[in-house]
């Protein structure tokens, strides 16, 4: 398999991270939290396809929960939380908890797990694929968060509500 094909798969896996990062960036996050969230997403996108390659089939046999249901629950939870947060008065930048960052990273990387299950049929260069997936996801998350922050600076609290509604909508789209 060509490196370009692997890169294109990585970009396609990064699109949900980018779109959700745009919405999450409207929370006017601290710079440190945006960097950490981007790193967490990159790490997840490195580990999840490897996890999918090596034990994905076994895990899905034990836990027949469809990954889209998990994504729906996580995205809807984050979206509702964003809408609630927009109603509060905030004088300073929002600080994300580690749990929120880990949940976000998991939600946007679950598709990498699914790709990892099928990756064994496409190539034997699992670590190269995982590295490219991690790099593109880190980059797209970083860009999305910063663009979302710019939107928030221009539109204010309404951008947070819009971001929350987008997350909830995407959660439903994943479900169906």
Coordinates of C-alpha atoms in Angstrom, one line a residue:
X1 CA 0.0 0.0 0.0
X2 CA 1.3 3.4 -0.9
X3 CA 2.3 6.0 1.7
X4 CA -0.2 8.4 0.1
X5 CA -3.1 6.0 0.5
X6 CA -2.2 5.6 4.2
X7 CA -1.9 9.4 4.5
X8 CA -5.4 9.9 2.9
X9 CA -6.9 7.3 5.3
X10 CA -5.2 9.4 8.1
X11 CA -6.8 12.6 6.8
X12 CA -10.2 11.0 6.5
X13 CA -9.9 9.7 10.1
X14 CA -8.9 13.2 11.2
X15 CA -12.0 14.9 9.7
X16 CA -14.3 14.1 12.7
X17 CA -11.6 15.3 15.1
X18 CA -11.3 18.5 13.1
X19 CA -15.1 19.2 13.0
X20 CA -15.5 18.4 16.7
X21 CA -12.5 20.5 17.5
X22 CA -14.1 23.5 15.7
X23 CA -17.1 23.1 18.0
X24 CA -15.0 22.5 21.1
X25 CA -12.7 25.5 20.3
X26 CA -15.7 27.8 20.8
X27 CA -15.4 27.1 24.6
X28 CA -12.5 29.7 24.5
X29 CA -10.1 27.1 26.0
X30 CA -6.7 27.9 27.4
X31 CA -3.8 27.5 25.0
X32 CA -2.3 24.8 27.2
X33 CA -5.5 22.8 27.2
X34 CA -5.7 23.1 23.4
X35 CA -2.2 21.8 23.0
X36 CA -2.8 18.9 25.5
X37 CA -6.1 18.0 23.8
X38 CA -4.4 17.8 20.4
X39 CA -1.7 15.6 21.9
X40 CA -4.3 13.3 23.5
X41 CA -6.2 12.9 20.2
X42 CA -2.9 12.1 18.4
X43 CA -2.0 9.5 21.0
X44 CA -5.4 7.9 20.8
X45 CA -5.2 7.8 17.0
X46 CA -1.8 6.1 17.3
X47 CA -3.0 3.5 19.8
X48 CA -6.6 2.7 18.6
X49 CA -5.6 1.3 15.2
X50 CA -2.9 -0.9 16.8
X51 CA -5.5 -2.0 19.3
X52 CA -7.9 -2.8 16.5
X53 CA -5.2 -4.8 14.6
X54 CA -4.1 -6.9 17.5
X55 CA -7.2 -7.5 19.7
X56 CA -10.1 -5.8 18.0
X57 CA -11.8 -8.9 16.8
X58 CA -11.6 -10.5 20.3
X59 CA -12.9 -7.4 22.1
X60 CA -15.9 -7.0 19.7
X61 CA -16.7 -10.7 20.2
X62 CA -16.8 -10.2 24.0
X63 CA -18.5 -6.8 23.9
X64 CA -21.0 -6.7 21.1
X65 CA -21.7 -3.0 21.6
X66 CA -21.5 -1.1 18.3
X67 CA -18.8 1.6 18.5
X68 CA -21.2 4.2 17.1
X69 CA -23.4 3.9 20.2
X70 CA -20.4 4.8 22.4
X71 CA -19.6 7.8 20.2
X72 CA -23.3 8.9 20.3
X73 CA -23.3 8.9 24.1
X74 CA -19.9 10.7 24.5
X75 CA -20.7 13.4 21.9
X76 CA -24.2 14.0 23.2
X77 CA -22.8 14.3 26.8
X78 CA -20.1 16.8 25.7
X79 CA -22.6 18.7 23.5
X80 CA -25.2 19.1 26.4
X81 CA -22.4 20.1 28.7
X82 CA -21.3 22.8 26.2
X83 CA -24.8 24.2 26.0
X84 CA -25.1 24.3 29.8
X85 CA -21.6 26.0 30.0
X86 CA -22.7 28.7 27.6
X87 CA -25.4 29.9 30.0
X88 CA -22.8 30.5 32.8
X89 CA -21.0 33.7 33.2
X90 CA -17.3 33.3 32.5
X91 CA -14.7 35.9 33.0
X92 CA -11.7 33.7 32.3
X93 CA -10.8 31.0 29.9
X94 CA -12.3 27.5 30.5
X95 CA -10.0 24.8 31.8
X96 CA -10.7 21.3 30.7
X97 CA -10.5 18.4 33.1
X98 CA -8.3 15.4 32.2
X99 CA -11.4 13.2 32.0
X100 CA -13.1 15.6 29.5
X101 CA -9.9 15.5 27.4
X102 CA -9.7 11.7 27.5
X103 CA -13.4 11.4 26.6
X104 CA -13.0 13.8 23.7
X105 CA -10.0 11.9 22.4
X106 CA -11.7 8.6 22.7
X107 CA -14.8 9.8 20.9
X108 CA -13.0 11.1 17.9
X109 CA -10.6 8.1 17.7
X110 CA -13.1 5.2 17.8
X111 CA -13.2 5.1 14.0
X112 CA -9.4 4.5 14.1
X113 CA -10.1 1.3 16.0
X114 CA -12.5 0.2 13.3
X115 CA -9.9 1.0 10.6
X116 CA -7.3 -1.0 12.7
X117 CA -9.5 -4.1 12.5
X118 CA -9.3 -4.0 8.7
X119 CA -5.8 -2.7 8.4
X120 CA -4.3 -6.1 8.7
X121 CA -5.8 -6.9 5.3
X122 CA -4.3 -3.8 3.7
X123 CA -0.7 -3.6 4.9
X124 CA 1.8 -5.0 7.4
X125 CA 3.2 -1.6 8.3
X126 CA 0.9 -1.0 11.3
X127 CA 3.2 1.3 13.2
X128 CA 3.8 3.6 10.2
X129 CA 0.0 3.7 9.6
X130 CA -0.6 4.5 13.3
X131 CA 2.1 7.2 13.3
X132 CA 0.5 8.9 10.2
X133 CA -3.0 8.6 11.7
X134 CA -1.6 10.2 14.9
X135 CA 0.2 13.0 13.1
X136 CA -2.8 14.0 10.9
X137 CA -5.2 13.8 13.8
X138 CA -3.0 15.9 16.1
X139 CA -2.7 18.5 13.3
X140 CA -6.4 18.6 12.4
X141 CA -7.4 18.8 16.1
X142 CA -4.9 21.6 16.7
X143 CA -6.2 23.6 13.7
X144 CA -9.8 23.0 14.6
X145 CA -9.4 24.1 18.2
X146 CA -7.7 27.3 17.1
X147 CA -10.2 28.1 14.4
X148 CA -13.0 27.4 16.8
X149 CA -11.5 29.8 19.3
X150 CA -11.3 32.5 16.6
X151 CA -15.0 32.0 15.8
X152 CA -15.8 32.3 19.5
X153 CA -13.8 35.5 19.8
X154 CA -15.9 37.0 16.9
X155 CA -19.4 35.5 17.8
X156 CA -19.2 35.1 21.6
X157 CA -21.4 32.8 23.6
X158 CA -23.7 31.9 20.7
X159 CA -20.8 30.1 19.1
X160 CA -20.6 27.8 22.2
X161 CA -24.3 27.0 21.9
X162 CA -23.9 26.3 18.1
X163 CA -20.9 24.1 18.9
X164 CA -22.9 22.1 21.5
X165 CA -25.8 21.6 19.1
X166 CA -23.4 20.5 16.4
X167 CA -21.9 17.9 18.8
X168 CA -25.3 16.6 19.7
X169 CA -26.3 16.4 16.1
X170 CA -23.1 14.6 15.2
X171 CA -23.8 12.2 18.0
X172 CA -27.2 11.3 16.5
X173 CA -25.6 11.0 13.0
X174 CA -23.1 8.5 14.4
X175 CA -26.0 6.6 16.0
X176 CA -28.0 6.2 12.8

